[in-house]
């Protein structure tokens, strides 16, 4: 009997309603080819749900999601909803509750795509950004005092724990052992002399346990420059929550479009479901027009399948994506004329060939 996986699908908002169903179609095609089944349940969580119910998910939403093997998510946010709420009431809420302390973002140039970096090939742009996903600068630990007075002030306090640093560092070094054997710690400890100096200290201690992995430290300003000038020097980039958020979008840019970028919010111990989503936003300005690039969403589905143990299916999806990009088929945001569904259908056709 074939294995069945329970998948929670959350379209979210904007273009999520277009690209998540298409991504599921690709995943279902891969499941049929590789002999397993996906039992998908849809949930209407997001900013649209907030407009109707006053929250981004029901009070028992996390308990409901906990029962699934993985969560397949689009994007969240609408112009009419305060943009400080989506992270607080959905994205960060899921990531922290389910201990998804690894944010996994591949940066790889796809076949046939002319990225913005001249003379850089698929071999040059091929690394992974591992972003610590539960602590650091995004814990939202702070306060605004006397906001309308001349002496008003606001604080946000970063939080770094030994456990949090160690666990994401071990994940990164073990990933490097499976890749090209190099970890680059991107930091700013020369100015953040407490939090990031401690981050560096703990990572260096973990590095000693992996003598087969080359370990280097690089300040974020140098790393940003090298993403553009020398992307080939990177293999596994390990960094903090905020730095990783920024750098991984730069990674999407050097791939040619944020619309290509996938990501996984991963609980490596599998105590809780992991959540997979594209790196871009909900793009409400183009929602419903059928022109959004679905590749980041589809590639995120491949990461999901790899995480639950279906690596063959995951690799086949990535190969099909490359077949389609090599053919020149593109949506408008990357210089083409194809529609969202047309690209997804071409990927399914390549997958089944």
mmCIF file of N, CA and C in Angstrom, residues 235-334:
data_model
loop_
_atom_site.group_PDB
_atom_site.id
_atom_site.type_symbol
_atom_site.label_atom_id
_atom_site.label_comp_id
_atom_site.label_asym_id
_atom_site.label_seq_id
_atom_site.Cartn_x
_atom_site.Cartn_y
_atom_site.Cartn_z
ATOM 1 N N UNK A 235 28.344 28.375 0.417
ATOM 2 C CA UNK A 235 27.728 27.044 0.383
ATOM 3 C C UNK A 235 26.531 27.040 1.333
ATOM 4 N N UNK A 236 26.778 27.008 2.645
ATOM 5 C CA UNK A 236 25.722 27.174 3.638
ATOM 6 C C UNK A 236 25.985 28.481 4.374
ATOM 7 N N UNK A 237 25.048 29.402 4.275
ATOM 8 C CA UNK A 237 25.143 30.693 4.953
ATOM 9 C C UNK A 237 24.270 30.613 6.213
ATOM 10 N N UNK A 238 24.890 30.749 7.363
ATOM 11 C CA UNK A 238 24.198 30.686 8.654
ATOM 12 C C UNK A 238 24.121 32.083 9.232
ATOM 13 N N UNK A 239 22.906 32.532 9.557
ATOM 14 C CA UNK A 239 22.793 33.899 10.047
ATOM 15 C C UNK A 239 21.543 34.076 10.906
ATOM 16 N N UNK A 240 21.359 35.285 11.401
ATOM 17 C CA UNK A 240 20.296 35.572 12.361
ATOM 18 C C UNK A 240 18.971 35.839 11.656
ATOM 19 N N UNK A 241 17.948 35.989 12.453
ATOM 20 C CA UNK A 241 16.596 36.124 11.928
ATOM 21 C C UNK A 241 16.452 37.322 10.984
ATOM 22 N N UNK A 242 16.855 38.502 11.431
ATOM 23 C CA UNK A 242 16.679 39.689 10.581
ATOM 24 C C UNK A 242 17.680 39.726 9.439
ATOM 25 N N UNK A 243 18.949 39.419 9.733
ATOM 26 C CA UNK A 243 19.945 39.422 8.664
ATOM 27 C C UNK A 243 19.553 38.413 7.591
ATOM 28 N N UNK A 244 19.097 37.243 8.019
ATOM 29 C CA UNK A 244 18.689 36.222 7.062
ATOM 30 C C UNK A 244 17.489 36.619 6.238
ATOM 31 N N UNK A 245 16.566 37.352 6.841
ATOM 32 C CA UNK A 245 15.391 37.823 6.119
ATOM 33 C C UNK A 245 15.814 38.733 4.967
ATOM 34 N N UNK A 246 16.748 39.610 5.241
ATOM 35 C CA UNK A 246 17.200 40.565 4.226
ATOM 36 C C UNK A 246 18.073 39.874 3.170
ATOM 37 N N UNK A 247 19.059 39.106 3.624
ATOM 38 C CA UNK A 247 19.986 38.486 2.679
ATOM 39 C C UNK A 247 19.309 37.474 1.768
ATOM 40 N N UNK A 248 18.314 36.749 2.285
ATOM 41 C CA UNK A 248 17.672 35.748 1.434
ATOM 42 C C UNK A 248 16.843 36.410 0.334
ATOM 43 N N UNK A 249 16.327 37.607 0.575
ATOM 44 C CA UNK A 249 15.673 38.336 -0.509
ATOM 45 C C UNK A 249 16.696 38.814 -1.539
ATOM 46 N N UNK A 250 17.868 39.215 -1.073
ATOM 47 C CA UNK A 250 18.945 39.539 -2.016
ATOM 48 C C UNK A 250 19.310 38.290 -2.813
ATOM 49 N N UNK A 251 19.284 37.145 -2.148
ATOM 50 C CA UNK A 251 19.511 35.890 -2.855
ATOM 51 C C UNK A 251 18.485 35.663 -3.941
ATOM 52 N N UNK A 252 17.220 35.934 -3.642
ATOM 53 C CA UNK A 252 16.182 35.822 -4.662
ATOM 54 C C UNK A 252 16.438 36.757 -5.824
ATOM 55 N N UNK A 253 16.925 37.948 -5.523
ATOM 56 C CA UNK A 253 17.200 38.921 -6.586
ATOM 57 C C UNK A 253 18.301 38.428 -7.517
ATOM 58 N N UNK A 254 19.369 37.815 -6.967
ATOM 59 C CA UNK A 254 20.439 37.371 -7.857
ATOM 60 C C UNK A 254 20.041 36.107 -8.624
ATOM 61 N N UNK A 255 18.939 35.456 -8.215
ATOM 62 C CA UNK A 255 18.373 34.368 -9.010
ATOM 63 C C UNK A 255 17.580 34.897 -10.199
ATOM 64 N N UNK A 256 17.261 36.190 -10.154
ATOM 65 C CA UNK A 256 16.520 36.798 -11.244
ATOM 66 C C UNK A 256 15.151 37.308 -10.868
ATOM 67 N N UNK A 257 14.613 36.839 -9.730
ATOM 68 C CA UNK A 257 13.298 37.285 -9.278
ATOM 69 C C UNK A 257 12.988 36.661 -7.930
ATOM 70 N N UNK A 258 12.370 37.431 -7.033
ATOM 71 C CA UNK A 258 11.897 36.852 -5.785
ATOM 72 C C UNK A 258 10.821 35.799 -6.039
ATOM 73 N N UNK A 259 10.194 35.878 -7.202
ATOM 74 C CA UNK A 259 9.171 34.897 -7.550
ATOM 75 C C UNK A 259 9.699 33.495 -7.739
ATOM 76 N N UNK A 260 11.025 33.342 -7.856
ATOM 77 C CA UNK A 260 11.622 32.018 -7.991
ATOM 78 C C UNK A 260 11.937 31.373 -6.638
ATOM 79 N N UNK A 261 11.978 32.171 -5.574
ATOM 80 C CA UNK A 261 12.561 31.701 -4.329
ATOM 81 C C UNK A 261 11.624 30.881 -3.450
ATOM 82 N N UNK A 262 12.055 29.669 -3.047
ATOM 83 C CA UNK A 262 11.269 28.864 -2.113
ATOM 84 C C UNK A 262 11.816 28.983 -0.691
ATOM 85 N N UNK A 263 11.066 28.484 0.274
ATOM 86 C CA UNK A 263 11.600 28.407 1.627
ATOM 87 C C UNK A 263 10.858 27.358 2.438
ATOM 88 N N UNK A 264 11.538 26.911 3.483
ATOM 89 C CA UNK A 264 10.925 26.014 4.447
ATOM 90 C C UNK A 264 11.162 26.524 5.853
ATOM 91 N N UNK A 265 10.115 26.501 6.670
ATOM 92 C CA UNK A 265 10.227 26.768 8.100
ATOM 93 C C UNK A 265 10.210 25.395 8.774
ATOM 94 N N UNK A 266 11.368 24.955 9.253
ATOM 95 C CA UNK A 266 11.559 23.537 9.540
ATOM 96 C C UNK A 266 11.764 23.274 11.027
ATOM 97 N N UNK A 267 11.041 22.288 11.523
ATOM 98 C CA UNK A 267 11.292 21.699 12.831
ATOM 99 C C UNK A 267 12.052 20.393 12.585
ATOM 100 N N UNK A 268 13.384 20.412 12.670
ATOM 101 C CA UNK A 268 14.171 19.240 12.275
ATOM 102 C C UNK A 268 13.842 17.970 13.056
ATOM 103 N N UNK A 269 13.423 18.118 14.310
ATOM 104 C CA UNK A 269 13.120 16.950 15.128
ATOM 105 C C UNK A 269 11.777 16.313 14.773
ATOM 106 N N UNK A 270 10.996 16.982 13.932
ATOM 107 C CA UNK A 270 9.689 16.492 13.484
ATOM 108 C C UNK A 270 8.708 16.273 14.629
ATOM 109 N N UNK A 271 8.884 17.034 15.701
ATOM 110 C CA UNK A 271 7.908 17.016 16.791
ATOM 111 C C UNK A 271 6.627 17.733 16.376
ATOM 112 N N UNK A 272 6.771 18.652 15.432
ATOM 113 C CA UNK A 272 5.668 19.461 14.938
ATOM 114 C C UNK A 272 5.755 19.520 13.414
ATOM 115 N N UNK A 273 4.661 19.892 12.751
ATOM 116 C CA UNK A 273 4.732 20.050 11.300
ATOM 117 C C UNK A 273 5.609 21.228 10.915
ATOM 118 N N UNK A 274 6.291 21.105 9.789
ATOM 119 C CA UNK A 274 7.035 22.214 9.211
ATOM 120 C C UNK A 274 6.165 22.910 8.167
ATOM 121 N N UNK A 275 6.489 24.164 7.861
ATOM 122 C CA UNK A 275 5.668 24.968 6.950
ATOM 123 C C UNK A 275 6.529 25.463 5.789
ATOM 124 N N UNK A 276 5.990 25.352 4.572
ATOM 125 C CA UNK A 276 6.737 25.662 3.361
ATOM 126 C C UNK A 276 6.008 26.746 2.573
ATOM 127 N N UNK A 277 6.765 27.769 2.142
ATOM 128 C CA UNK A 277 6.167 28.949 1.506
ATOM 129 C C UNK A 277 7.177 29.617 0.587
ATOM 130 N N UNK A 278 6.715 30.330 -0.439
ATOM 131 C CA UNK A 278 7.641 31.120 -1.266
ATOM 132 C C UNK A 278 8.134 32.330 -0.480
ATOM 133 N N UNK A 279 9.240 32.920 -0.909
ATOM 134 C CA UNK A 279 9.810 34.032 -0.146
ATOM 135 C C UNK A 279 9.114 35.359 -0.442
ATOM 136 N N UNK A 280 8.319 35.403 -1.498
ATOM 137 C CA UNK A 280 7.674 36.668 -1.861
ATOM 138 C C UNK A 280 6.410 36.901 -1.034
ATOM 139 N N UNK A 281 5.794 38.042 -1.212
ATOM 140 C CA UNK A 281 4.580 38.386 -0.483
ATOM 141 C C UNK A 281 3.317 38.027 -1.246
ATOM 142 N N UNK A 282 2.202 38.564 -0.771
ATOM 143 C CA UNK A 282 0.890 38.212 -1.326
ATOM 144 C C UNK A 282 0.547 38.975 -2.606
ATOM 145 N N UNK A 283 1.311 40.016 -2.938
ATOM 146 C CA UNK A 283 1.160 40.753 -4.206
ATOM 147 C C UNK A 283 -0.293 41.030 -4.571
ATOM 148 N N UNK A 284 -1.046 41.689 -3.694
ATOM 149 C CA UNK A 284 -2.471 41.914 -3.997
ATOM 150 C C UNK A 284 -2.706 42.762 -5.241
ATOM 151 N N UNK A 285 -1.687 43.521 -5.670
ATOM 152 C CA UNK A 285 -1.849 44.367 -6.855
ATOM 153 C C UNK A 285 -2.005 43.563 -8.138
ATOM 154 N N UNK A 286 -1.506 42.309 -8.152
ATOM 155 C CA UNK A 286 -1.657 41.487 -9.362
ATOM 156 C C UNK A 286 -2.550 40.270 -9.112
ATOM 157 N N UNK A 287 -3.127 40.191 -7.934
ATOM 158 C CA UNK A 287 -3.964 39.035 -7.605
ATOM 159 C C UNK A 287 -5.152 38.942 -8.556
ATOM 160 N N UNK A 288 -5.453 37.737 -8.980
ATOM 161 C CA UNK A 288 -6.598 37.499 -9.847
ATOM 162 C C UNK A 288 -6.345 37.743 -11.312
ATOM 163 N N UNK A 289 -5.144 38.172 -11.671
ATOM 164 C CA UNK A 289 -4.835 38.475 -13.073
ATOM 165 C C UNK A 289 -4.205 37.300 -13.812
ATOM 166 N N UNK A 290 -3.830 36.254 -13.069
ATOM 167 C CA UNK A 290 -3.249 35.083 -13.715
ATOM 168 C C UNK A 290 -1.867 35.298 -14.277
ATOM 169 N N UNK A 291 -1.107 36.230 -13.696
ATOM 170 C CA UNK A 291 0.223 36.529 -14.232
ATOM 171 C C UNK A 291 1.332 36.296 -13.210
ATOM 172 N N UNK A 292 0.980 35.881 -11.994
ATOM 173 C CA UNK A 292 1.985 35.687 -10.949
ATOM 174 C C UNK A 292 2.881 34.492 -11.270
ATOM 175 N N UNK A 293 4.142 34.611 -10.939
ATOM 176 C CA UNK A 293 5.107 33.530 -11.138
ATOM 177 C C UNK A 293 4.865 32.449 -10.077
ATOM 178 N N UNK A 294 4.529 31.212 -10.463
ATOM 179 C CA UNK A 294 4.230 30.178 -9.474
ATOM 180 C C UNK A 294 5.444 29.360 -9.042
ATOM 181 N N UNK A 295 6.635 29.649 -9.580
ATOM 182 C CA UNK A 295 7.759 28.740 -9.381
ATOM 183 C C UNK A 295 8.227 28.698 -7.929
ATOM 184 N N UNK A 296 8.269 29.851 -7.242
ATOM 185 C CA UNK A 296 8.652 29.834 -5.833
ATOM 186 C C UNK A 296 7.727 28.957 -4.998
ATOM 187 N N UNK A 297 6.441 29.023 -5.303
ATOM 188 C CA UNK A 297 5.470 28.184 -4.601
ATOM 189 C C UNK A 297 5.665 26.704 -4.938
ATOM 190 N N UNK A 298 5.873 26.417 -6.216
ATOM 191 C CA UNK A 298 6.042 25.026 -6.648
ATOM 192 C C UNK A 298 7.332 24.444 -6.079
ATOM 193 N N UNK A 299 8.396 25.212 -6.091
ATOM 194 C CA UNK A 299 9.671 24.759 -5.525
ATOM 195 C C UNK A 299 9.529 24.538 -4.017
ATOM 196 N N UNK A 300 8.739 25.382 -3.344
ATOM 197 C CA UNK A 300 8.480 25.173 -1.914
ATOM 198 C C UNK A 300 7.785 23.834 -1.682
ATOM 199 N N UNK A 301 6.923 23.434 -2.620
ATOM 200 C CA UNK A 301 6.303 22.118 -2.545
ATOM 201 C C UNK A 301 7.330 21.005 -2.646
ATOM 202 N N UNK A 302 8.351 21.206 -3.474
ATOM 203 C CA UNK A 302 9.430 20.217 -3.573
ATOM 204 C C UNK A 302 10.181 20.107 -2.248
ATOM 205 N N UNK A 303 10.439 21.256 -1.597
ATOM 206 C CA UNK A 303 11.095 21.219 -0.287
ATOM 207 C C UNK A 303 10.239 20.462 0.724
ATOM 208 N N UNK A 304 8.928 20.665 0.654
ATOM 209 C CA UNK A 304 8.014 19.944 1.546
ATOM 210 C C UNK A 304 8.131 18.439 1.342
ATOM 211 N N UNK A 305 8.096 18.015 0.086
ATOM 212 C CA UNK A 305 8.170 16.580 -0.199
ATOM 213 C C UNK A 305 9.501 15.994 0.255
ATOM 214 N N UNK A 306 10.572 16.734 0.060
ATOM 215 C CA UNK A 306 11.876 16.250 0.528
ATOM 216 C C UNK A 306 11.864 16.094 2.045
ATOM 217 N N UNK A 307 11.270 17.055 2.736
ATOM 218 C CA UNK A 307 11.240 17.027 4.202
ATOM 219 C C UNK A 307 10.471 15.819 4.730
ATOM 220 N N UNK A 308 9.370 15.456 4.077
ATOM 221 C CA UNK A 308 8.580 14.329 4.584
ATOM 222 C C UNK A 308 9.116 12.984 4.113
ATOM 223 N N UNK A 309 10.210 13.006 3.348
ATOM 224 C CA UNK A 309 10.868 11.763 2.980
ATOM 225 C C UNK A 309 10.736 11.334 1.539
ATOM 226 N N UNK A 310 10.133 12.167 0.697
ATOM 227 C CA UNK A 310 9.935 11.817 -0.712
ATOM 228 C C UNK A 310 10.929 12.592 -1.581
ATOM 229 N N UNK A 311 12.212 12.298 -1.371
ATOM 230 C CA UNK A 311 13.267 13.050 -2.074
ATOM 231 C C UNK A 311 13.224 12.835 -3.580
ATOM 232 N N UNK A 312 12.891 11.614 -4.015
ATOM 233 C CA UNK A 312 12.816 11.365 -5.447
ATOM 234 C C UNK A 312 11.806 12.262 -6.122
ATOM 235 N N UNK A 313 10.643 12.405 -5.507
ATOM 236 C CA UNK A 313 9.601 13.284 -6.053
ATOM 237 C C UNK A 313 10.046 14.735 -6.018
ATOM 238 N N UNK A 314 10.704 15.124 -4.925
ATOM 239 C CA UNK A 314 11.192 16.499 -4.802
ATOM 240 C C UNK A 314 12.201 16.823 -5.893
ATOM 241 N N UNK A 315 13.157 15.919 -6.103
ATOM 242 C CA UNK A 315 14.176 16.148 -7.133
ATOM 243 C C UNK A 315 13.551 16.214 -8.522
ATOM 244 N N UNK A 316 12.525 15.401 -8.744
ATOM 245 C CA UNK A 316 11.868 15.406 -10.055
ATOM 246 C C UNK A 316 11.153 16.731 -10.313
ATOM 247 N N UNK A 317 10.564 17.305 -9.270
ATOM 248 C CA UNK A 317 9.909 18.613 -9.435
ATOM 249 C C UNK A 317 10.942 19.681 -9.772
ATOM 250 N N UNK A 318 12.051 19.689 -9.058
ATOM 251 C CA UNK A 318 13.093 20.688 -9.336
ATOM 252 C C UNK A 318 13.636 20.518 -10.749
ATOM 253 N N UNK A 319 13.819 19.281 -11.175
ATOM 254 C CA UNK A 319 14.279 19.031 -12.547
ATOM 255 C C UNK A 319 13.258 19.531 -13.557
ATOM 256 N N UNK A 320 11.967 19.313 -13.275
ATOM 257 C CA UNK A 320 10.916 19.783 -14.185
ATOM 258 C C UNK A 320 10.874 21.307 -14.249
ATOM 259 N N UNK A 321 11.084 21.951 -13.106
ATOM 260 C CA UNK A 321 11.150 23.412 -13.092
ATOM 261 C C UNK A 321 12.275 23.878 -14.014
ATOM 262 N N UNK A 322 13.444 23.264 -13.888
ATOM 263 C CA UNK A 322 14.585 23.654 -14.717
ATOM 264 C C UNK A 322 14.336 23.373 -16.195
ATOM 265 N N UNK A 323 13.621 22.293 -16.484
ATOM 266 C CA UNK A 323 13.279 22.005 -17.879
ATOM 267 C C UNK A 323 12.427 23.129 -18.463
ATOM 268 N N UNK A 324 11.480 23.596 -17.675
ATOM 269 C CA UNK A 324 10.572 24.652 -18.152
ATOM 270 C C UNK A 324 11.289 25.990 -18.266
ATOM 271 N N UNK A 325 12.106 26.341 -17.269
ATOM 272 C CA UNK A 325 12.827 27.616 -17.379
ATOM 273 C C UNK A 325 13.829 27.577 -18.544
ATOM 274 N N UNK A 326 14.443 26.411 -18.775
ATOM 275 C CA UNK A 326 15.378 26.287 -19.897
ATOM 276 C C UNK A 326 14.684 26.457 -21.238
ATOM 277 N N UNK A 327 13.389 26.127 -21.287
ATOM 278 C CA UNK A 327 12.629 26.256 -22.537
ATOM 279 C C UNK A 327 12.306 27.704 -22.880
ATOM 280 N N UNK A 328 12.475 28.604 -21.907
ATOM 281 C CA UNK A 328 12.186 30.018 -22.142
ATOM 282 C C UNK A 328 10.804 30.451 -21.702
ATOM 283 N N UNK A 329 9.987 29.532 -21.194
ATOM 284 C CA UNK A 329 8.642 29.892 -20.743
ATOM 285 C C UNK A 329 8.744 30.725 -19.479
ATOM 286 N N UNK A 330 8.140 31.900 -19.483
ATOM 287 C CA UNK A 330 8.262 32.845 -18.376
ATOM 288 C C UNK A 330 6.939 33.575 -18.153
ATOM 289 N N UNK A 331 6.700 33.966 -16.900
ATOM 290 C CA UNK A 331 5.618 34.905 -16.613
ATOM 291 C C UNK A 331 6.136 36.330 -16.830
ATOM 292 N N UNK A 332 5.211 37.280 -16.798
ATOM 293 C CA UNK A 332 5.550 38.651 -17.162
ATOM 294 C C UNK A 332 6.588 39.287 -16.251
ATOM 295 N N UNK A 333 6.599 38.907 -14.970
ATOM 296 C CA UNK A 333 7.518 39.551 -14.032
ATOM 297 C C UNK A 333 8.978 39.229 -14.323
ATOM 298 N N UNK A 334 9.223 38.195 -15.116
ATOM 299 C CA UNK A 334 10.594 37.853 -15.501
ATOM 300 C C UNK A 334 10.766 37.910 -17.021
#
